[in-house]
Coordinates of C-alpha atoms in Angstrom, one line a residue:
M3 CA 42.5 -2.0 -48.0
A4 CA 42.8 -2.9 -44.4
S5 CA 44.8 0.3 -43.7
C6 CA 42.1 2.4 -45.3
R7 CA 39.5 0.7 -43.1
F8 CA 41.7 1.4 -40.0
L9 CA 42.1 5.0 -41.0
L10 CA 38.4 5.4 -41.5
L11 CA 37.8 3.8 -38.0
V12 CA 40.2 6.3 -36.4
I13 CA 38.5 9.2 -38.1
I14 CA 35.1 8.0 -36.9
I15 CA 36.4 7.6 -33.3
I16 CA 37.9 11.1 -33.3
I17 CA 34.6 12.6 -34.5
I18 CA 32.6 10.7 -31.8
I19 CA 35.1 11.8 -29.1
T20 CA 34.9 15.4 -30.3
T21 CA 31.1 15.4 -30.3
I22 CA 31.1 14.0 -26.8
V23 CA 33.5 16.6 -25.5
K24 CA 31.6 19.4 -27.1
G25 CA 28.4 18.1 -25.7
Q26 CA 30.0 18.0 -22.2
D27 CA 31.3 21.5 -22.6
S28 CA 27.8 22.7 -23.6
S29 CA 26.3 20.9 -20.7
N30 CA 28.8 22.4 -18.3
R31 CA 28.0 25.9 -19.5
N32 CA 24.3 25.5 -19.2
V33 CA 22.6 26.1 -15.8
T34 CA 20.3 23.3 -14.8
L35 CA 16.9 23.5 -13.1
R36 CA 17.0 23.9 -9.3
S37 CA 20.4 25.7 -9.5
S38 CA 20.7 28.7 -7.1
I39 CA 23.1 31.4 -5.8
V40 CA 22.9 32.9 -2.3
A41 CA 23.8 36.6 -1.6
N42 CA 26.8 36.7 0.5
A43 CA 29.7 39.2 0.6
N44 CA 32.2 36.4 0.8
S45 CA 30.8 34.3 -2.0
N46 CA 32.1 34.2 -5.5
S47 CA 29.3 32.0 -6.8
T48 CA 28.2 33.2 -10.3
W49 CA 27.0 31.8 -13.6
N50 CA 29.6 32.7 -16.1
S51 CA 29.7 32.9 -19.9
P52 CA 31.9 30.4 -21.7
S53 CA 34.8 32.8 -22.0
G54 CA 34.3 34.2 -18.5
E55 CA 33.8 37.6 -20.0
F56 CA 30.4 38.1 -18.4
A57 CA 29.0 36.9 -15.1
F58 CA 25.5 36.6 -13.7
G59 CA 24.8 36.6 -10.0
L60 CA 24.2 38.7 -6.9
Q61 CA 26.6 41.7 -6.8
E62 CA 26.9 43.7 -3.6
V63 CA 26.5 47.3 -4.5
S64 CA 26.6 48.7 -0.9
P65 CA 27.1 46.9 2.5
G66 CA 24.5 44.2 2.8
A67 CA 22.6 45.3 -0.4
F68 CA 22.7 43.1 -3.5
L69 CA 21.5 43.5 -7.1
L70 CA 20.6 40.5 -9.3
A71 CA 22.9 41.5 -12.1
I72 CA 25.1 40.9 -15.1
W73 CA 28.6 42.4 -15.3
F74 CA 31.9 42.5 -17.1
N75 CA 33.6 39.8 -15.1
Q76 CA 37.2 40.2 -16.3
L77 CA 37.3 43.9 -15.5
T78 CA 38.6 45.1 -12.1
D79 CA 35.5 47.3 -11.4
K80 CA 33.0 44.5 -12.5
T81 CA 31.0 47.1 -14.5
L82 CA 27.2 46.4 -14.3
V83 CA 25.3 46.1 -17.6
W84 CA 21.9 44.7 -16.4
S85 CA 19.9 44.3 -13.2
A86 CA 16.6 42.8 -12.4
N87 CA 15.9 44.6 -9.1
R88 CA 17.6 47.9 -9.5
D89 CA 14.8 49.7 -7.5
E90 CA 14.8 47.1 -4.7
P91 CA 18.2 45.8 -3.6
V92 CA 18.0 42.6 -1.5
P93 CA 19.8 41.8 1.7
T94 CA 22.4 39.1 2.6
G95 CA 20.8 35.7 2.5
S96 CA 18.6 36.4 -0.5
T97 CA 18.6 33.7 -3.3
V98 CA 18.3 33.6 -7.0
Q99 CA 17.2 30.3 -8.4
L100 CA 16.1 28.6 -11.5
S101 CA 13.1 26.7 -10.1
A102 CA 12.0 23.2 -11.0
E103 CA 9.3 24.8 -13.2
G104 CA 11.9 26.8 -15.1
T105 CA 11.2 30.2 -13.6
L106 CA 14.2 32.4 -12.8
E107 CA 13.3 34.1 -9.5
L108 CA 14.8 36.3 -6.8
I109 CA 13.7 35.5 -3.3
D110 CA 14.6 37.5 -0.1
P111 CA 15.3 35.9 3.3
T112 CA 11.6 36.1 4.3
R113 CA 10.8 33.9 1.2
R114 CA 9.1 36.9 -0.6
R115 CA 9.5 36.8 -4.3
V116 CA 11.1 40.1 -5.3
W117 CA 11.4 39.4 -9.0
A118 CA 10.7 36.6 -11.5
S119 CA 11.1 36.0 -15.2
Q120 CA 7.9 36.0 -17.3
T121 CA 8.0 32.4 -18.6
R122 CA 5.4 29.6 -18.7
P123 CA 5.9 26.9 -16.1
G124 CA 7.4 23.7 -17.5
M125 CA 8.8 25.2 -20.7
V126 CA 12.3 26.2 -19.7
A127 CA 14.9 23.4 -19.7
Y128 CA 18.0 25.4 -18.8
A129 CA 19.6 28.9 -18.5
A130 CA 22.8 30.1 -20.1
M131 CA 25.0 33.2 -19.7
L132 CA 26.3 34.0 -23.2
D133 CA 29.5 35.7 -24.3
T134 CA 27.4 38.6 -25.7
G135 CA 26.3 39.5 -22.1
N136 CA 22.8 38.1 -22.7
L137 CA 21.3 35.8 -20.2
V138 CA 18.8 33.4 -21.8
L139 CA 16.3 30.8 -20.6
A140 CA 15.8 28.1 -23.3
S141 CA 13.7 25.1 -24.0
N142 CA 15.1 21.6 -24.5
T143 CA 15.3 22.4 -28.3
S144 CA 17.4 25.5 -27.4
A145 CA 14.6 27.9 -28.4
I146 CA 15.0 31.2 -26.4
L147 CA 12.0 31.7 -24.2
W148 CA 13.3 34.7 -22.2
Q149 CA 16.4 36.9 -22.4
S150 CA 17.8 39.8 -20.5
F151 CA 18.5 41.7 -23.8
D152 CA 14.7 42.2 -24.1
S153 CA 14.5 44.1 -20.8
P154 CA 17.5 46.4 -20.7
T155 CA 18.2 48.7 -17.7
N156 CA 20.5 51.6 -18.6
T157 CA 22.9 49.8 -20.9
L158 CA 23.0 48.3 -24.4
L159 CA 25.7 45.8 -25.5
P160 CA 27.0 44.9 -29.0
T161 CA 24.5 42.7 -30.9
Q162 CA 21.7 44.0 -28.7
V163 CA 18.6 45.6 -30.3
L164 CA 16.4 48.3 -29.0
N165 CA 12.9 47.8 -30.4
R166 CA 10.0 50.3 -30.6
Q167 CA 8.7 51.2 -27.1
S168 CA 11.7 49.7 -25.4
V169 CA 13.2 52.0 -22.8
L170 CA 16.6 52.6 -21.1
Y171 CA 16.3 54.3 -17.7
S172 CA 19.2 56.2 -16.3
S173 CA 20.5 55.4 -12.8
F174 CA 19.6 57.9 -10.0
S175 CA 23.3 58.6 -9.4
A176 CA 26.8 57.2 -10.0
T177 CA 26.3 54.9 -6.9
N178 CA 22.5 54.6 -6.7
F179 CA 21.4 52.2 -9.5
S180 CA 17.7 52.7 -9.1
R181 CA 15.8 54.3 -11.9
G182 CA 16.6 58.0 -12.3
K183 CA 15.3 61.1 -14.1
F184 CA 16.0 60.3 -17.7
K185 CA 14.8 57.9 -20.4
F186 CA 16.1 56.8 -23.8
T187 CA 13.4 55.2 -25.9
L188 CA 12.4 54.4 -29.5
Q189 CA 8.9 55.6 -29.5
A190 CA 6.0 53.8 -31.2
D191 CA 6.1 56.5 -33.9
G192 CA 9.7 55.7 -34.8
N193 CA 11.3 58.7 -33.2
L194 CA 14.4 57.9 -31.1
V195 CA 14.4 60.3 -28.1
L196 CA 16.0 61.3 -24.8
V197 CA 13.3 62.3 -22.4
T198 CA 13.1 63.7 -18.9
R199 CA 10.6 62.0 -16.6
S200 CA 8.5 63.4 -13.8
Y201 CA 10.6 61.6 -11.2
P202 CA 9.7 59.5 -9.3
S203 CA 6.6 58.8 -11.5
D204 CA 7.1 57.4 -15.0
E205 CA 5.4 60.2 -16.8
N206 CA 7.3 61.8 -19.6
V207 CA 8.0 65.6 -19.3
N208 CA 9.9 66.8 -22.4
A209 CA 12.3 65.4 -25.0
Y210 CA 15.7 67.1 -24.9
W211 CA 17.2 65.2 -27.9
S212 CA 15.6 63.5 -30.9
S213 CA 16.7 61.6 -34.0
V214 CA 13.9 63.3 -35.9
T215 CA 12.8 60.1 -37.6
R216 CA 9.1 60.1 -37.0
D217 CA 7.3 57.3 -38.8
T218 CA 10.5 55.8 -40.2
G219 CA 12.6 54.5 -37.3
F220 CA 12.1 50.8 -36.6
Q221 CA 15.0 49.4 -34.5
L222 CA 18.3 50.6 -33.0
I223 CA 21.0 48.0 -33.6
F224 CA 24.3 48.0 -31.8
N225 CA 26.7 46.4 -34.2
D226 CA 29.7 44.6 -32.6
S227 CA 32.0 46.6 -34.9
G228 CA 31.1 49.7 -32.9
V229 CA 28.5 51.2 -35.2
I230 CA 25.1 51.9 -33.7
N231 CA 22.4 52.3 -36.4
L232 CA 18.8 53.3 -36.5
I233 CA 17.2 51.2 -39.2
R234 CA 14.0 51.2 -41.2
Q235 CA 11.5 48.3 -41.2
N236 CA 13.0 47.0 -44.4
G237 CA 16.4 46.7 -42.8
T238 CA 18.1 49.6 -44.5
I239 CA 20.1 52.1 -42.4
L240 CA 18.1 55.3 -41.6
R241 CA 20.9 57.0 -39.8
P242 CA 23.8 56.1 -37.6
L243 CA 23.6 57.2 -34.0
F244 CA 27.3 56.6 -33.3
D245 CA 29.9 55.4 -35.8
S246 CA 33.1 54.7 -34.1
G247 CA 34.7 52.6 -36.9
S248 CA 35.8 48.9 -36.5
L249 CA 36.2 48.0 -32.8
A250 CA 35.3 44.3 -32.9
G251 CA 37.8 42.2 -31.0
Q252 CA 39.8 45.2 -29.8
F253 CA 37.5 46.8 -27.2
Y254 CA 34.8 45.9 -24.8
Q255 CA 31.9 48.2 -25.5
R256 CA 28.7 49.5 -23.9
L257 CA 26.1 52.2 -24.7
V258 CA 24.9 53.8 -21.4
L259 CA 22.3 56.4 -20.4
E260 CA 23.9 57.8 -17.4
H261 CA 22.5 59.5 -14.3
D262 CA 23.3 63.0 -15.8
G263 CA 21.0 62.4 -18.8
V264 CA 23.8 61.9 -21.3
L265 CA 23.9 58.9 -23.6
R266 CA 27.5 57.7 -24.0
H267 CA 29.3 55.1 -26.0
Y268 CA 32.1 53.6 -23.9
V269 CA 35.1 51.5 -25.0
Y270 CA 37.6 49.5 -22.9
P271 CA 40.8 48.1 -24.6
Q272 CA 41.0 44.3 -24.4
S273 CA 44.8 44.3 -25.0
P274 CA 46.8 43.9 -21.8
D275 CA 49.4 46.3 -23.4
S276 CA 46.9 49.1 -23.3
S277 CA 46.0 51.3 -20.4
P278 CA 42.9 49.8 -18.7
G279 CA 39.7 51.8 -18.2
W280 CA 36.6 53.0 -19.9
S281 CA 36.8 56.0 -22.2
V282 CA 34.0 57.8 -24.0
R283 CA 33.9 57.3 -27.7
D284 CA 30.9 59.5 -28.5
F285 CA 27.8 61.0 -26.7
E286 CA 24.5 62.8 -27.1
P287 CA 23.4 65.5 -26.5
S288 CA 26.5 67.6 -27.1
N289 CA 25.7 70.0 -24.1
I290 CA 23.4 68.6 -21.5
C291 CA 23.4 72.0 -19.7
L292 CA 21.8 73.7 -22.7
A293 CA 19.7 70.7 -23.7
V294 CA 17.7 70.3 -20.5
R295 CA 15.8 73.3 -19.3
E296 CA 14.6 73.9 -15.7
D297 CA 11.0 73.2 -16.6
D298 CA 11.9 69.9 -18.2
M299 CA 12.9 68.6 -14.8
G300 CA 10.0 70.1 -12.9
G301 CA 12.5 72.7 -11.7
G302 CA 16.2 72.6 -11.0
G303 CA 17.6 71.8 -14.4
P304 CA 19.7 68.7 -15.1
C305 CA 21.8 68.9 -11.9
G306 CA 19.0 69.8 -9.5
F307 CA 18.4 72.8 -7.2
N308 CA 21.3 74.8 -5.6
S309 CA 23.8 73.6 -8.2
Y310 CA 25.2 74.6 -11.5
C311 CA 25.9 72.5 -14.6
S312 CA 29.5 72.3 -15.8
I313 CA 30.4 70.6 -19.1
T314 CA 33.5 68.4 -19.4
A315 CA 35.1 67.1 -22.6
E316 CA 32.9 64.0 -22.3
G317 CA 29.8 66.0 -22.2
R318 CA 29.5 65.2 -18.5
C319 CA 27.3 67.2 -16.2
D320 CA 29.4 67.8 -13.1
R321 CA 26.9 68.5 -10.4
Q322 CA 28.4 71.3 -8.3
Q323 CA 26.5 70.6 -5.1
A324 CA 27.1 69.1 -1.8
Q325 CA 24.6 68.5 1.0
D326 CA 25.7 66.8 4.2
A327 CA 22.4 65.0 4.7
Q328 CA 23.7 63.2 7.8
S329 CA 24.0 66.5 9.6
F330 CA 20.2 67.1 9.5
T331 CA 17.0 65.6 10.9
F332 CA 13.3 66.5 11.0
N333 CA 11.0 67.8 13.6
E334 CA 7.4 66.7 13.0
M335 CA 4.2 68.8 13.4
S336 CA 0.9 67.1 12.7
G337 CA -2.0 69.0 11.2
V338 CA 0.0 72.0 10.1
N339 CA 0.6 73.4 6.6
W340 CA 2.3 76.3 4.9
P341 CA 0.4 75.9 1.6
F342 CA 2.3 78.2 -0.7
K343 CA 5.8 78.5 -2.2
D344 CA 6.3 74.8 -3.2
Y345 CA 9.3 74.6 -5.5
A346 CA 8.9 70.9 -6.1
I347 CA 6.0 68.4 -5.9
F348 CA 6.4 64.7 -6.0
R349 CA 3.4 62.4 -6.2
D350 CA 2.8 58.8 -5.3
V351 CA 5.9 58.5 -3.0
E352 CA 6.6 57.1 0.4
E353 CA 7.3 59.3 3.4
A354 CA 10.8 57.9 3.7
W355 CA 11.5 58.9 0.1
C356 CA 10.2 62.4 0.8
R357 CA 12.4 62.8 3.8
Q358 CA 15.5 61.6 2.0
A359 CA 14.8 63.9 -1.0
C360 CA 14.6 66.9 1.4
L361 CA 17.8 65.9 3.3
S362 CA 19.7 65.7 0.0
D363 CA 18.6 69.2 -1.2
C364 CA 20.1 72.2 0.6
L365 CA 17.2 74.4 -0.6
C366 CA 14.6 72.3 1.1
A367 CA 13.8 73.6 4.6
L368 CA 10.3 72.0 5.0
V369 CA 8.3 69.3 3.4
I370 CA 4.5 68.7 3.8
F371 CA 3.6 65.1 3.3
S372 CA 0.0 64.3 2.7
N373 CA -1.8 61.4 0.8
R374 CA 1.5 60.2 -0.7
V375 CA 2.3 63.7 -2.1
C376 CA 5.6 65.4 -1.1
F377 CA 5.6 69.2 -1.2
M378 CA 9.1 70.7 -0.8
K379 CA 9.4 74.3 0.4
P380 CA 12.3 76.8 1.0
H381 CA 12.8 79.4 3.7
P382 CA 10.9 81.5 4.7
F383 CA 7.6 79.8 5.4
S384 CA 4.5 81.9 5.1
N385 CA 0.8 81.8 5.7
G386 CA 1.0 78.8 8.0
R387 CA -2.3 77.3 9.1
E388 CA -3.9 74.3 10.8
E389 CA -4.6 71.7 8.1
G390 CA -4.3 68.0 7.4
G391 CA -1.0 66.3 6.6
M392 CA 2.4 66.2 8.3
A393 CA 4.9 69.0 8.4
L394 CA 8.5 67.9 8.5
I395 CA 10.9 70.8 9.4
K396 CA 14.5 70.2 8.6
V397 CA 17.0 71.1 11.4
R398 CA 20.6 70.5 12.2
M399 CA 21.2 67.6 14.6
N400 CA 23.8 69.5 16.5
N401 CA 21.3 72.1 17.6
T402 CA 23.3 75.1 16.3
L403 CA 21.3 78.2 15.3
T404 CA 23.1 78.6 12.0
S405 CA 26.0 77.4 10.0
N406 CA 29.3 79.3 10.5
P407 CA 28.7 82.7 8.7
D408 CA 32.2 82.4 7.2
T409 CA 31.4 79.1 5.6
P410 CA 29.7 79.2 2.2
A411 CA 26.4 77.4 1.9
P412 CA 26.5 74.1 0.0
G413 CA 26.8 74.4 -3.7
R414 CA 27.8 78.1 -3.5
E415 CA 31.2 79.7 -4.2
S416 CA 33.0 81.3 -1.3
S417 CA 32.9 84.8 -2.7
K418 CA 30.7 87.9 -2.5
S419 CA 27.8 85.9 -3.8
S420 CA 28.0 83.6 -0.8
S421 CA 24.9 83.4 1.3
T422 CA 24.1 82.2 4.8
T423 CA 21.0 80.3 5.7
V424 CA 19.6 81.5 9.0
T425 CA 17.4 79.0 10.8
L426 CA 15.5 79.8 13.9
S427 CA 16.4 77.3 16.6
A428 CA 12.7 77.3 17.6
L429 CA 12.2 75.0 14.6
R430 CA 13.8 72.4 16.8
S431 CA 10.8 72.3 19.1
Y432 CA 8.2 69.6 18.8
E433 CA 4.7 70.9 19.3
E434 CA 4.2 68.5 22.2
D435 CA 7.4 69.7 23.9
V436 CA 6.0 73.1 24.9
E437 CA 3.3 73.7 27.5
D438 CA 2.0 77.0 26.2
E439 CA 0.1 76.6 22.9
G440 CA 1.3 80.1 21.8
E441 CA 4.9 78.8 21.9
A442 CA 4.2 76.2 19.3
V443 CA 3.9 78.9 16.6
L444 CA 7.6 78.5 15.9
A445 CA 8.9 81.9 14.7
D446 CA 6.1 83.8 16.4
W447 CA 7.2 82.2 19.7
A448 CA 10.8 83.1 19.0
Y449 CA 9.8 86.7 18.5
D450 CA 7.9 86.7 21.8
C451 CA 10.9 85.3 23.5
Y452 CA 13.1 88.0 22.0
Q453 CA 10.6 90.8 23.0
Q454 CA 10.4 89.4 26.6
G455 CA 14.1 89.0 27.0
A456 CA 13.8 85.2 27.3
L457 CA 16.0 84.0 24.5
D458 CA 17.4 81.2 26.8
L459 CA 14.1 79.4 26.2
L460 CA 15.0 79.0 22.5
V461 CA 18.2 77.1 23.3
A462 CA 17.2 75.0 26.3
G463 CA 19.7 72.2 26.7
D464 CA 22.2 73.8 24.4
E465 CA 25.0 75.0 26.7
E466 CA 27.2 76.2 23.8
A467 CA 24.5 78.6 22.6
R468 CA 23.6 79.7 26.2
S469 CA 27.3 80.6 26.9
D470 CA 27.2 83.4 24.3
M471 CA 23.8 85.1 24.6
K472 CA 25.0 88.3 22.9
T473 CA 25.7 86.3 19.7
L474 CA 22.5 84.4 20.1
E475 CA 20.6 87.7 20.2
I476 CA 22.3 88.9 17.0
Y477 CA 21.4 85.6 15.2
V478 CA 17.7 85.7 16.4
K479 CA 17.2 89.4 15.4
T480 CA 18.8 88.8 12.0
A481 CA 16.6 85.7 11.5
I482 CA 13.5 87.7 12.4
W483 CA 14.4 90.3 9.8
C484 CA 14.9 87.6 7.2
I485 CA 11.4 86.1 7.7
Q486 CA 9.3 89.3 7.5
E487 CA 6.0 89.0 5.7
D488 CA 6.7 92.1 3.7
P489 CA 9.5 91.1 1.3
T490 CA 10.6 94.8 1.1
L491 CA 11.6 94.6 4.7
R492 CA 13.9 91.7 4.3
P493 CA 17.6 92.7 4.2
H494 CA 19.9 91.8 1.2
M495 CA 22.1 88.8 1.8
N496 CA 25.2 91.0 1.8
I497 CA 23.6 93.0 4.7
V498 CA 22.7 89.7 6.5
M499 CA 26.3 88.6 6.2
H500 CA 27.5 91.8 7.9
M501 CA 24.8 91.4 10.6
L502 CA 25.9 87.9 11.4
Q503 CA 29.6 88.9 11.5
G504 CA 28.9 91.8 13.8
S505 CA 30.3 94.4 11.4
I506 CA 27.0 96.3 11.4
Q507 CA 24.4 96.8 14.2
V508 CA 21.2 94.8 13.9
P509 CA 18.2 97.1 14.4
T510 CA 15.2 96.0 16.4
P511 CA 13.0 93.9 14.1
P512 CA 9.2 94.2 13.8
D513 CA 6.8 91.3 14.5
P514 CA 6.9 88.8 11.6
I515 CA 3.1 88.7 11.3
A516 CA 3.1 86.1 8.4
F517 CA 4.1 83.3 10.8
V518 CA 1.0 83.6 13.0
R519 CA -1.3 80.7 12.4

């Protein structure tokens, strides 16, 4: 009898010890109020999930720029799956903290609050990074008051649900995590769609893929087995989006709307015996080049202007374009406008954004910025006039008249279809840099200089150009032909190539009347 009592006592002690240890483990995994992390390139401070599979913290995405994010912590590339401040990275010294009132907040070094969780003060008792990749803020009874799964960025994870009117936004590019040009959403009417947006505004343009489930789709559920189902309100499966079979416990998984507008289901083997790396299991649409039309994007197609769309085995849109933005700058002219020939218009944007968009687009030669509207225009400019707003004329920083005529323009093949952009060096002149008002009329002034045999005025300070005035004259004459008001007078680009190479004689050009203000 005594031995039974002793055995019972031992069992009770073991249960008590186990309970205490579990309680300590749970406590150690939870993030207490007043906890914080500071953005620092040399800091490894994070809030990890129990298994260490996911981490929450401030990840440096470019030198001195940090995102408040969640990522796969055990993978070499630390793949991001969520971010709170994707459109506004914060600098070194910024802090994320779980305040004494229970608000999760991101504060920059000036003490400005960049982002905060939407929770009632005094309700949150702790935060926890879960092994599902979900960050939760919970009460003292463990009720979830806020979770990152309810505000996805461009990624869904296993066990995550996309509800009606929830949205995934693509990233702008592979390295720029700000919101891009595409959306994936379960609409209020139950239709699951991929949509182009009127970037940088949030207005929808056109759907380029649809589940065709109007009035029936209720939730998109990412099953941890690898099946992603669209379900009805009664819980029955309406249709599978992707069905990759049983993947639970074998692969890390994520569903991502990528910067090229393609929705992809990625898997990464968990076994150390397998080759590491993400691979595409499935994707929609099957051909993004055909799915997205030019007018869906406000012009330019899925890859933008001066590019062509090339489909890979993963449905990937390889953007065949390169623009050396660092080689260009802008000359400013106040109160001047060329009101026609806009090929792209962006509303409610900052001037800095407008400048960068033009620098990154090899078609853009001029932008007019007025009242937070950015008008992008190609060569040649026509019907210029005095008007409100700011004209920003893109020019090369090395002051050369033109790119090497033997070098293909960005985004073009070096073949017979190659083209050369001819830019008058007069565009380098600020309006206030010239004494004679007539000289400020850019190309008109360049024509006057040519007529009067004073081409050296166009390249003042450019010794390289002044050392070869014969070549300079060829370039200027060719440029004047290319900007004629009458399109029928403009030479074909094949002829322009021969003119620039000196293989044919450049005739004397007429006055380009269209450039007179």
